Short mmCIF file of C-alpha atoms in Angstrom, two decimals:
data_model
loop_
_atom_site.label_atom_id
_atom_site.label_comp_id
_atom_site.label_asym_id
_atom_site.label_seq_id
_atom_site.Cartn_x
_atom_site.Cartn_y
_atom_site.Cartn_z
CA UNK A 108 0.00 0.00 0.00
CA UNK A 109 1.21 3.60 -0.77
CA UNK A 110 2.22 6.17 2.09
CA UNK A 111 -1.60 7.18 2.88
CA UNK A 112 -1.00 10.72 2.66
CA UNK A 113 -3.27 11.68 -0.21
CA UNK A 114 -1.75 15.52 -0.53
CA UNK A 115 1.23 14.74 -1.76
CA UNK A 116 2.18 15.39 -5.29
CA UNK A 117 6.01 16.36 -4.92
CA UNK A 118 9.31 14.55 -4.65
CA UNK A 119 12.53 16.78 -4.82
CA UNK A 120 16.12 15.63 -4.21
CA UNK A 121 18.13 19.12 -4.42
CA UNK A 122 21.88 18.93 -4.62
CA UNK A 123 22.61 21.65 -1.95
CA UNK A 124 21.61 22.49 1.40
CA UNK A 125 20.64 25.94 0.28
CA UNK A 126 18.30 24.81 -2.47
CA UNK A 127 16.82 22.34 -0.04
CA UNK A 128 16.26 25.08 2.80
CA UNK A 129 14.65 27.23 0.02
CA UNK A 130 12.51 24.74 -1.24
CA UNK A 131 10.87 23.93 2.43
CA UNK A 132 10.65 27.68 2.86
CA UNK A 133 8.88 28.88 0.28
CA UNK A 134 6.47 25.60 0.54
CA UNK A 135 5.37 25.32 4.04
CA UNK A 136 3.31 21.88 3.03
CA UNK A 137 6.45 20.29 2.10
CA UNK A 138 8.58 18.13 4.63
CA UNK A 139 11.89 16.84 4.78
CA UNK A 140 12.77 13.26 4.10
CA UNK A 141 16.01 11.58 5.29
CA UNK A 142 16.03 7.27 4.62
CA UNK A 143 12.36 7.63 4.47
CA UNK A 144 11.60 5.09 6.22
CA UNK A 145 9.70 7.14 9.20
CA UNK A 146 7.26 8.61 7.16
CA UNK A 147 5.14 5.09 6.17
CA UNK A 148 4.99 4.44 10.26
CA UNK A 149 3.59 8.53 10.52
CA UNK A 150 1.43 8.54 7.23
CA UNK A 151 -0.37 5.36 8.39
CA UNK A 152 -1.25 6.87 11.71
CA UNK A 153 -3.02 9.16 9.41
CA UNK A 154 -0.47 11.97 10.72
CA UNK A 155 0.57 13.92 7.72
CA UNK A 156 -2.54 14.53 5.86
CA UNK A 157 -1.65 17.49 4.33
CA UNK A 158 1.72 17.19 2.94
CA UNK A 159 1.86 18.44 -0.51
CA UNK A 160 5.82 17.21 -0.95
CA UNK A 161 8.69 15.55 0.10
CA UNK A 162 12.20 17.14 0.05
CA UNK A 163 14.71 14.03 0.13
CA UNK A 164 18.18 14.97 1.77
CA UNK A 165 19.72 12.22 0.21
CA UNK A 166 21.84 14.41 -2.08
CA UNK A 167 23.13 17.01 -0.04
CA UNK A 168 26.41 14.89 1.00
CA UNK A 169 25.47 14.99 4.94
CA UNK A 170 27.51 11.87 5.41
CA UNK A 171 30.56 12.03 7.01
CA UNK A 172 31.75 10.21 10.09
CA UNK A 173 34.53 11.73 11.98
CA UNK A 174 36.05 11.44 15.32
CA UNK A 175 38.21 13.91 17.55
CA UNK A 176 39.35 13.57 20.95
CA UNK A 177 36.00 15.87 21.94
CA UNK A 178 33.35 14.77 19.85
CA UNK A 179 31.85 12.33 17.39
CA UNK A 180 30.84 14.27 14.74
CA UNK A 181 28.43 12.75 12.22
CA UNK A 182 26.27 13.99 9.02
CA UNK A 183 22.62 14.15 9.41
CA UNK A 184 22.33 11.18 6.80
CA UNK A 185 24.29 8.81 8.24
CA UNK A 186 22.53 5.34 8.42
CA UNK A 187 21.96 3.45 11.90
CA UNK A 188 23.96 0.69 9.66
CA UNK A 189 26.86 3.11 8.57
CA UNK A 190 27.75 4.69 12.50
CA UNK A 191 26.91 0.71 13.66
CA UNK A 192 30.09 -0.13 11.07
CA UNK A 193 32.05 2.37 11.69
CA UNK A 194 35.46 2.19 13.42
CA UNK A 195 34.95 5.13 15.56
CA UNK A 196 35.01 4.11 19.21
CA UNK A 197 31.87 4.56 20.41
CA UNK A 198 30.03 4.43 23.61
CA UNK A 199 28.20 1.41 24.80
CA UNK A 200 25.37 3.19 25.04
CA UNK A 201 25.19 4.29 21.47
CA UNK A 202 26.44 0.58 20.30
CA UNK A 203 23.60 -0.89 22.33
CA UNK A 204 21.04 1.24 20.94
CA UNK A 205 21.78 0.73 16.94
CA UNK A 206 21.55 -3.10 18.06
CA UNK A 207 18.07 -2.27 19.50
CA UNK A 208 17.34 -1.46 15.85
CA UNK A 209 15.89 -3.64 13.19
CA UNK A 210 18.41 -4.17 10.99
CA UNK A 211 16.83 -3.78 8.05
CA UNK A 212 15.32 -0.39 9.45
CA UNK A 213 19.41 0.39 10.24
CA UNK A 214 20.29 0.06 6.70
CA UNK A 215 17.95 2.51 5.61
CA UNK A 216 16.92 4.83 8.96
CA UNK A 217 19.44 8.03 9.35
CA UNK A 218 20.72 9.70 12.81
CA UNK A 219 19.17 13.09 11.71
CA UNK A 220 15.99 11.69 10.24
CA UNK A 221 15.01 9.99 13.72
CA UNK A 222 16.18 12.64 15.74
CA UNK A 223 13.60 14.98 13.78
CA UNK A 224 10.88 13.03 15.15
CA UNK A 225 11.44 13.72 18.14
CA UNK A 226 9.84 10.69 18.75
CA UNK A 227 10.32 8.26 21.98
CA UNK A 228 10.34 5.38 20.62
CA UNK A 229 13.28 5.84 18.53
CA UNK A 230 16.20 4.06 20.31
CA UNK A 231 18.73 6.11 19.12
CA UNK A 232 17.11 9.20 20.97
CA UNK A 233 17.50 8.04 23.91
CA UNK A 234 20.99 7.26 23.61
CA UNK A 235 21.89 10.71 22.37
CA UNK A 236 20.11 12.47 24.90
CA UNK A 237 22.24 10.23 27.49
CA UNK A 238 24.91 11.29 25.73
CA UNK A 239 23.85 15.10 25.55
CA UNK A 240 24.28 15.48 21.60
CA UNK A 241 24.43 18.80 20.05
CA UNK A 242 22.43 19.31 16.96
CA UNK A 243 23.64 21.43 13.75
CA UNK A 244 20.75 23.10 12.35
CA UNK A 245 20.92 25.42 9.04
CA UNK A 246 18.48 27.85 7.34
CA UNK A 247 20.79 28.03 4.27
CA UNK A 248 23.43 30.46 5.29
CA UNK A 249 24.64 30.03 8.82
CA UNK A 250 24.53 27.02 11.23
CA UNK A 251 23.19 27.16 14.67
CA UNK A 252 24.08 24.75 17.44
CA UNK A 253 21.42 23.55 19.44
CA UNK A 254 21.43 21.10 22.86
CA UNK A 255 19.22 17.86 22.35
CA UNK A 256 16.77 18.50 25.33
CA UNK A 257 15.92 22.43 23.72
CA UNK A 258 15.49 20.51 20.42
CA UNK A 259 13.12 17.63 21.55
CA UNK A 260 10.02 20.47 21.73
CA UNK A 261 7.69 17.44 21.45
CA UNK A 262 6.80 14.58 19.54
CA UNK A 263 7.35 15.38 15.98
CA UNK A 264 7.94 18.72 16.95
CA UNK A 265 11.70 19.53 16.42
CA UNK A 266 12.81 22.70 17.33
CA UNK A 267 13.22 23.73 13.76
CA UNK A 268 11.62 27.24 12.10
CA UNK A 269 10.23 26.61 8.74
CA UNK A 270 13.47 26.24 6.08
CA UNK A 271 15.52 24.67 8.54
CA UNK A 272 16.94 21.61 8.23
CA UNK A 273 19.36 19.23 10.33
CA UNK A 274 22.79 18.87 8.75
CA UNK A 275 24.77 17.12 11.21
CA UNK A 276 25.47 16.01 15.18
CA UNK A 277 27.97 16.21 17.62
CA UNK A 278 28.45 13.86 20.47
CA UNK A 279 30.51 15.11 23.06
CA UNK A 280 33.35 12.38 24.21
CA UNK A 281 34.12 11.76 27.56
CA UNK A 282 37.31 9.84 29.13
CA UNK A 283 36.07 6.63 31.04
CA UNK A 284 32.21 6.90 31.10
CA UNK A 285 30.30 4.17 31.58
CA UNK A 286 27.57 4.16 29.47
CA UNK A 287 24.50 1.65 28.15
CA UNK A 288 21.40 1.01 26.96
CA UNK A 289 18.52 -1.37 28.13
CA UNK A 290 14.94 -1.76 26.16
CA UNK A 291 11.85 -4.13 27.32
CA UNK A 292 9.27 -4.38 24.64
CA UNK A 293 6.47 -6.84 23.58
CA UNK A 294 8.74 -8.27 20.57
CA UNK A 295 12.35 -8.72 20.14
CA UNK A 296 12.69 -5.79 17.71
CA UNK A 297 9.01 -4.01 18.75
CA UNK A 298 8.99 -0.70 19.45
CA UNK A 299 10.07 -0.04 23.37
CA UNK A 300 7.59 0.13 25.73
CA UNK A 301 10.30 1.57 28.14
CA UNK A 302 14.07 2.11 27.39
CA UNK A 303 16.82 3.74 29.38
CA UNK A 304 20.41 5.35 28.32
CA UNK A 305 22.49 5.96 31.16
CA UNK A 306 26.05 7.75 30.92
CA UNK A 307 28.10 7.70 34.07
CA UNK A 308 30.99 9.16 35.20
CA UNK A 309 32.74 7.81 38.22
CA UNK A 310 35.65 8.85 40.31
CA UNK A 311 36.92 7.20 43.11
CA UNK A 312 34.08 5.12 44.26
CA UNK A 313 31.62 8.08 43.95
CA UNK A 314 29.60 8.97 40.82
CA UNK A 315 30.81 12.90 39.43
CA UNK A 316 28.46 12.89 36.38
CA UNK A 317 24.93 11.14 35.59
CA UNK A 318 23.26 11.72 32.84
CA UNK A 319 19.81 9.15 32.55
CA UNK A 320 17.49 9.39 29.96
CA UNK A 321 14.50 7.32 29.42
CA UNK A 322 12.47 6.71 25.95
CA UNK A 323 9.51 4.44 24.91
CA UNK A 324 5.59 4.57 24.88
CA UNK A 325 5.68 8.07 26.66
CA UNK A 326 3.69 11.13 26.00
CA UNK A 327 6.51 13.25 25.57
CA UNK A 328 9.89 13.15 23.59
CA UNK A 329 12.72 11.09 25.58
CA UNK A 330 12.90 13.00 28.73
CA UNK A 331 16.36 12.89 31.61
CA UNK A 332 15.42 12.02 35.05
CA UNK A 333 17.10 14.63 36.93
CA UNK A 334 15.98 13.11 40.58
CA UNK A 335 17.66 10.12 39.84
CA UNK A 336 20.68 11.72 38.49
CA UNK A 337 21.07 13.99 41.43
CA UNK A 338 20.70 10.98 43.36
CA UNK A 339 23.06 9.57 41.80
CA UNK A 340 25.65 12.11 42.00
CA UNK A 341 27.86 12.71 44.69
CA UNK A 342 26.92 9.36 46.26
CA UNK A 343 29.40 6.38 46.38
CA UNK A 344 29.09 3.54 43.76
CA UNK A 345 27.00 0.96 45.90
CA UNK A 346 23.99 -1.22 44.76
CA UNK A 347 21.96 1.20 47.71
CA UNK A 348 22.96 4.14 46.37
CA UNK A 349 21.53 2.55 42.70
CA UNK A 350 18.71 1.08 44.32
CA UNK A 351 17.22 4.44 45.58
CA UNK A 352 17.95 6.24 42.98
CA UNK A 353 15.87 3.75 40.77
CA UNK A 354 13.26 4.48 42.87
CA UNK A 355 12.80 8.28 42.61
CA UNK A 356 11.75 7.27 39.05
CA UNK A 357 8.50 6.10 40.07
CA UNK A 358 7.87 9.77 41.57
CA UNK A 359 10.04 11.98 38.90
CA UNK A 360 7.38 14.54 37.41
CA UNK A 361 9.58 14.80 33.91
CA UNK A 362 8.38 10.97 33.01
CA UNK A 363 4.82 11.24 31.52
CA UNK A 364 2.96 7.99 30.53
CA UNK A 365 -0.02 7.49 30.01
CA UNK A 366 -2.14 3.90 29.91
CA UNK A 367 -2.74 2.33 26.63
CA UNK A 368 -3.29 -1.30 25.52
CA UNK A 369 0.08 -2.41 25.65
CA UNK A 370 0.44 -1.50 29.68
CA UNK A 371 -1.01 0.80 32.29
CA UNK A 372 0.83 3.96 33.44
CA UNK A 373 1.94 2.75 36.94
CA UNK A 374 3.23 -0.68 35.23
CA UNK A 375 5.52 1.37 32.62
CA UNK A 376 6.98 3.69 35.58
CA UNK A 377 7.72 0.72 37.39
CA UNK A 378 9.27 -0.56 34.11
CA UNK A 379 11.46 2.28 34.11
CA UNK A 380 12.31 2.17 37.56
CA UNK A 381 13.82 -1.37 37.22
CA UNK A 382 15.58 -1.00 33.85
CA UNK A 383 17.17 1.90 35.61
CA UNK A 384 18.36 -0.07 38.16
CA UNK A 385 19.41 -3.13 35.83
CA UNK A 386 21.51 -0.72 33.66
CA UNK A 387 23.66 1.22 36.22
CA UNK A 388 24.31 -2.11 38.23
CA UNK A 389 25.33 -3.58 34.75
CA UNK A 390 27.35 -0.82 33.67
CA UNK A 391 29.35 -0.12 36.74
CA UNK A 392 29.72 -4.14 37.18
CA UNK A 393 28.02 -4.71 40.08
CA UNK B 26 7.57 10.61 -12.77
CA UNK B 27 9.92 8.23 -13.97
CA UNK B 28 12.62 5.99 -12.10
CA UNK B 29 15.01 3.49 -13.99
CA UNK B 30 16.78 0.98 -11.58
CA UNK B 31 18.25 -2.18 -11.72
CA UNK B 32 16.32 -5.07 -10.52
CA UNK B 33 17.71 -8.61 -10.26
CA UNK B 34 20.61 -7.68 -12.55
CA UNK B 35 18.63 -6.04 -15.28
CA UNK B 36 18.26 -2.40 -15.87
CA UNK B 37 14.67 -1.19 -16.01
CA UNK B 38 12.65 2.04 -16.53
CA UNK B 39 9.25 2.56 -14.18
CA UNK B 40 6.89 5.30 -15.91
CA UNK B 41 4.22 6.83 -13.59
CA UNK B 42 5.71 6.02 -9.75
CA UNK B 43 3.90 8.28 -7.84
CA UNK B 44 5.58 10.21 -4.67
CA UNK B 45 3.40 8.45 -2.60
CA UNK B 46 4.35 4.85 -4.04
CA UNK B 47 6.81 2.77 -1.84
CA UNK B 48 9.31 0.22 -3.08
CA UNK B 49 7.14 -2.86 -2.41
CA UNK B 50 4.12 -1.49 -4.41
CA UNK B 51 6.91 -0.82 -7.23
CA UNK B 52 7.61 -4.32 -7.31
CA UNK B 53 4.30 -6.05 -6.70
CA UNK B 54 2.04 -3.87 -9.36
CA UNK B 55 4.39 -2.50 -11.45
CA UNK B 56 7.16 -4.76 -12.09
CA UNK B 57 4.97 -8.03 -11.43
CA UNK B 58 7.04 -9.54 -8.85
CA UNK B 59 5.24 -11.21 -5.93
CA UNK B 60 7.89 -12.51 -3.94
CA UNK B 61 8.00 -9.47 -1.50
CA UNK B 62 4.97 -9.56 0.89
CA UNK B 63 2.85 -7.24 2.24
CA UNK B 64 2.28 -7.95 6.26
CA UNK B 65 2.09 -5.12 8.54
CA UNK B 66 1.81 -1.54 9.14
CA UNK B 67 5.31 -0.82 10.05
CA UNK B 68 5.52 -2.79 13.04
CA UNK B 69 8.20 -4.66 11.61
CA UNK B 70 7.10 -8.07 10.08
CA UNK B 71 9.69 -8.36 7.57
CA UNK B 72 7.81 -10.11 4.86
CA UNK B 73 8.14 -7.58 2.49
CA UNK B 74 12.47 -7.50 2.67
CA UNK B 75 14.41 -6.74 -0.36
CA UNK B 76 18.23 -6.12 -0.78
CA UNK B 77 18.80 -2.57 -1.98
CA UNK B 78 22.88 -1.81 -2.70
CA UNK B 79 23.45 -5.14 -0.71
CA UNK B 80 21.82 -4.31 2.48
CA UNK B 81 18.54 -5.66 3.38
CA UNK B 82 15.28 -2.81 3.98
CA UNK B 83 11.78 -3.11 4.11
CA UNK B 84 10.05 -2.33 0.96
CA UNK B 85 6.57 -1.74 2.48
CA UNK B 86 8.81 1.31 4.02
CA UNK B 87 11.32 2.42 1.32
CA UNK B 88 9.89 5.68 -1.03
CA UNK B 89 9.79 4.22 -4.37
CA UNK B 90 11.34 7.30 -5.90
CA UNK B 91 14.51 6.99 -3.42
CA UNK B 92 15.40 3.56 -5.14
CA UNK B 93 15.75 5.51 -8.37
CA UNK B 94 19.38 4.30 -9.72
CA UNK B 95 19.90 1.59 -7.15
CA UNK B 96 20.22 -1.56 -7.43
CA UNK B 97 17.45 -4.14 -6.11
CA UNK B 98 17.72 -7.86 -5.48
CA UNK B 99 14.15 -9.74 -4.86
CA UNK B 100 13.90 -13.29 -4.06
CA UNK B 101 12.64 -13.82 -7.60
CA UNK B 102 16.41 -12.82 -8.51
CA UNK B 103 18.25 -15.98 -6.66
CA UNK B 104 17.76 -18.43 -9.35
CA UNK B 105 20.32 -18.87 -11.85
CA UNK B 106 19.81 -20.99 -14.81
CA UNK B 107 16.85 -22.67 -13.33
CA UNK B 108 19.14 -23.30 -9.83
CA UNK B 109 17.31 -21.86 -6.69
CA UNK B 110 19.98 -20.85 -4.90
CA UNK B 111 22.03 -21.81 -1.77
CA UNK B 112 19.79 -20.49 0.95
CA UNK B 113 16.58 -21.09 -1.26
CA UNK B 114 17.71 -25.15 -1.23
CA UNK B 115 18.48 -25.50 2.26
CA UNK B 116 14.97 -23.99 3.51
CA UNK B 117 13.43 -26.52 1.21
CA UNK B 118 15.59 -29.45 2.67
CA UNK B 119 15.44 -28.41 6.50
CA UNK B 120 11.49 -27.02 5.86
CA UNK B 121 12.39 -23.92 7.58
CA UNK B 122 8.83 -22.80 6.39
CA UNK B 123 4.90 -23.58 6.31
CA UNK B 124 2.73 -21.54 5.29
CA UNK B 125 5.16 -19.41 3.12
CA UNK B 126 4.26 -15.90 3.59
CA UNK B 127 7.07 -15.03 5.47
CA UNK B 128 10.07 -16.93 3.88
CA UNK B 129 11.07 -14.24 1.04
CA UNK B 130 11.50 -12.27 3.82
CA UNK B 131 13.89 -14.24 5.81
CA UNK B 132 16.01 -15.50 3.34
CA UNK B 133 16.36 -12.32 1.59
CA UNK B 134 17.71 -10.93 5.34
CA UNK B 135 19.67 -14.97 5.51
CA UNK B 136 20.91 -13.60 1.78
CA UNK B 137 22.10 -10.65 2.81
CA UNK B 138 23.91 -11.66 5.65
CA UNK B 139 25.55 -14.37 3.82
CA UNK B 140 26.80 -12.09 1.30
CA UNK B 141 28.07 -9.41 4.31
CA UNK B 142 30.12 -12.38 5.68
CA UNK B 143 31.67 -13.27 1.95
CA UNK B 144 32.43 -9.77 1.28
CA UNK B 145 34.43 -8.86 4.49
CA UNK B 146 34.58 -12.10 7.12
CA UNK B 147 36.34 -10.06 9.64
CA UNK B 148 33.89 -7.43 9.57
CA UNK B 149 31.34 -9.70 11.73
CA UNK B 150 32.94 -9.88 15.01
CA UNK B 151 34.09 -6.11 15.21
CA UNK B 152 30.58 -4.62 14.46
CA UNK B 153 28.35 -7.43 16.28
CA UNK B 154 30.34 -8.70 18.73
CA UNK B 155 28.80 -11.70 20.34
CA UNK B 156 29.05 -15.14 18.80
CA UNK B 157 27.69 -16.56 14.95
CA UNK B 158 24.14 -17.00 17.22
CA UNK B 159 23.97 -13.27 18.01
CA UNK B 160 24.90 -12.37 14.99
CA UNK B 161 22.36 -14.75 13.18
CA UNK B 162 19.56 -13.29 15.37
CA UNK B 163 20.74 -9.84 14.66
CA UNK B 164 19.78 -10.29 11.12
CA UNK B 165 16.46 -12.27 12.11
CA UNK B 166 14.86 -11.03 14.69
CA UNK B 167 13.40 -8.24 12.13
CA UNK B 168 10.79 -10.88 11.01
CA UNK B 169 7.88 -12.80 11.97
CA UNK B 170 7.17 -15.94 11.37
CA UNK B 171 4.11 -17.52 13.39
CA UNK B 172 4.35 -21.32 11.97
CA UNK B 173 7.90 -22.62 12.36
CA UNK B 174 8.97 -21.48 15.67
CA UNK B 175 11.75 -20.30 13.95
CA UNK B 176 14.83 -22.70 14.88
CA UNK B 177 14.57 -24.27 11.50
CA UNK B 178 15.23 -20.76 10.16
CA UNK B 179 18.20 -20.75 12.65
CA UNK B 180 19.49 -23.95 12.44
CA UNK B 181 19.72 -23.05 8.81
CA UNK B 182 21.20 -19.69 9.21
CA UNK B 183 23.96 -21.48 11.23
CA UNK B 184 24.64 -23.96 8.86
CA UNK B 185 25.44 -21.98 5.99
CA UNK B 186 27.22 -19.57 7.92
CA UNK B 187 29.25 -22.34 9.85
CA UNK B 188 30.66 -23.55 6.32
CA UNK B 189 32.20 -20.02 5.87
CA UNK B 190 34.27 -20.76 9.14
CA UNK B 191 32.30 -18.81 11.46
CA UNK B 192 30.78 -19.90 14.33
#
């Protein structure tokens, strides 16, 4: 069955970011499309009814993978697949999270397409908001660089103006942190009904940094847990110290779930309460 | 508008793919080739896998007009000279299928994974990690199948993969 989005007449692939940026401009019912791939799951929810055209990225040469000392640095169109291949030395977390991944949705879906969701769901969101990514965002003529938690305004609401597209991410690098990524859904490679990133820094027995984000059937875009990271932080690494900061989840505000016919609210904050828990114990080896 | 691709080694032109058509519905109504299935709504059934540039997608999922000057292997594409091929055979001989609807899928995925570990062996254990099981349900565990159970599937994935030294 075709994308059910009977609007839409247009299909451009421009050959430059400014001729892409001008195109969404100066036609407001046009969208941009990355692997694609995103837009049959949206189109069947009945979501993007009045698209008039797509604008594919796929020519704009937004793939380059390159690492510093300080950052990962990738192009917007980078595949799941690509990064997943890649020599770079990556975080567990990130690793973890492209295995979450279908692969056959990895060989097509690309690190700026999902992120423009905004969606919770997406593994890969999760992981960079552990990972507090910093998202390259152009107009045309100058690029602006935006932090991951201003850019997640809401589910498939990026924090984009009209014209704007994503060209590229950076993921900051950090000596020694402990990072990975747990997922509990209804089938191996379902969408999550809960997932958790976690990227830890320890030193000397106590935990200095902790960054814990949490994705799946939410309401909201991936959201951090700050109560359990301030719980976290400070405190020495010990399974009590873990253990109660797992538990603030089932109080934190910032996580907002609703009940739906996969699983009831309180069972999906309990959900992310333990996968919490399960992740930092696994990460820090306890 | 107009795409020309190559599919199953021969260069063809599509007249009137719409920007609403995907790859599958390319294949199934324009190009006559069944072998890719329609199953779900994006959920991730896998029936409908093809191998675009060697790497496996889901067609049900892929815009039609981004497959413009690729290069697109369908099961329908495996025999040669009346041969089915390899991984076609050993489903057949270790009935790692029952109903059917599913099996294009999986051994296009099985296909595709073969043809990763011929093209680059070492590859495998850097980017997976884990051992040939892992890496067998890495490449599966994209598709459904609700009448085998699936460990004929695996036991057949292993096989294969076990003569190329790895396991």
């Amino acid at each position: 069955m075709p994308f059910n989005i009977q609007s839409l007449e247009h299909y451009y692939t421009p050959r430059t970011v400014e001729e892409a940026c001008s195109l969404l401009s100066s036609n407001q019912d046009f969208i941009p499309i990355a692997g694609g791939s995103a837009i049959y799951i949206f189109s069947a929810k009945g979501l993007l009814q009045d698209i008039r055209g797509f604008v594919s990225l796929s020519s704009l040469g937004l793939n380059g993978i390159h690492g510093s000392d300080a950052y990962i640095e990738l192009g917007a169109m980078v595949t799941h697949q690509e990064l997943l291949e890649s020599r770079l030395d990556k975080p567990s977390v990130l690793s973890e999270a492209l295995l979450a991944i279908p692969k056959e949705v990895r060989s097509v879906g690309t690190v700026g397409g999902q992120l423009c969701t905004c969606f919770p769901n997406f593994d890969l969101n999760v992981a960079l908001l552990a990972l507090d990514a910093e998202i390259m965002v152009t107009g045309g003529d100058q690029v602006r660089r935006e932090g991951i938690e201003k850019f997640f305004r809401g589910v498939l609401e990026p924090d984009l103006r009209p014209g704007e597209i994503v060209t590229g991410i950076k993921v900051p690098r950090k000596r020694g942190l402990l990072s990975g990524y747990s997922k509990a859904a209804l089938t191996a490679h379902g969408f999550s009904l809960i997932s958790v990133g976690v990227a830890l820094e320890v030193n000397r027995g106590f935990f200095e940094g902790a960054r814990v984000a949490v994705g799946g059937a939410l309401n909201t875009s991936p959201v951090r847990l700050k109560g359990v990271e301030d719980a976290l932080r400070g405190h020495p690494v010990t399974r009590e110290t873990i253990v109660e900061a797992s538990e603030s989840a089932l109080s934190e505000g910032a996580l907002n779930v609703g009940t739906d016919n996969k699983a009831s609210s309180e069972y999906k904050r309990r959900l992310a309460s333990v996968l919490i828990k399960r992740t930092i114990l696994r990460v820090v080896g306890l | 508008m107009q795409i020309s691709l190559r599919v199953n080694g021969e260069q063809v032109v599509v007249d009137d793919v719409k920007a609403r058509s995907t790859l599958l519905d390319v294949l199934r109504d324009q190009l006559n080739l069944k072998g890719a299935k329609k199953g779900c709504e994006g959920e991730g059934c896998g029936a409908c896998t093809v191998i675009v540039d060697s790497r496996p997608v889901y067609s049900c999922m892929y815009p039609a007009l981004a497959a413009s000057g690729r290069s697109v292997l369908t099961v329908e594409g495996l025999e040669v000279g009346g041969q089915l091929d390899r991984v076609q055979r050993e489903f057949i001989d270790r009935w790692a299928f029952q109903c059917g609807y599913c099996t294009p899928g999986f051994i296009m995925a099985l296909e595709a994974l073969v043809r990763e570990a011929d093209s680059n062996p070492g590859k495998f254990k850097e980017v997976y990690g884990g051992n040939i099981r892992d890496i067998v349900k890495d490449a599966l565990t994209g598709h459904i199948c609700r009448c085998t159970g699936y460990e004929p599937i695996v036991e057949t994935a292993l096989l294969i993969l076990s003569e190329k030294g790895l396991d």
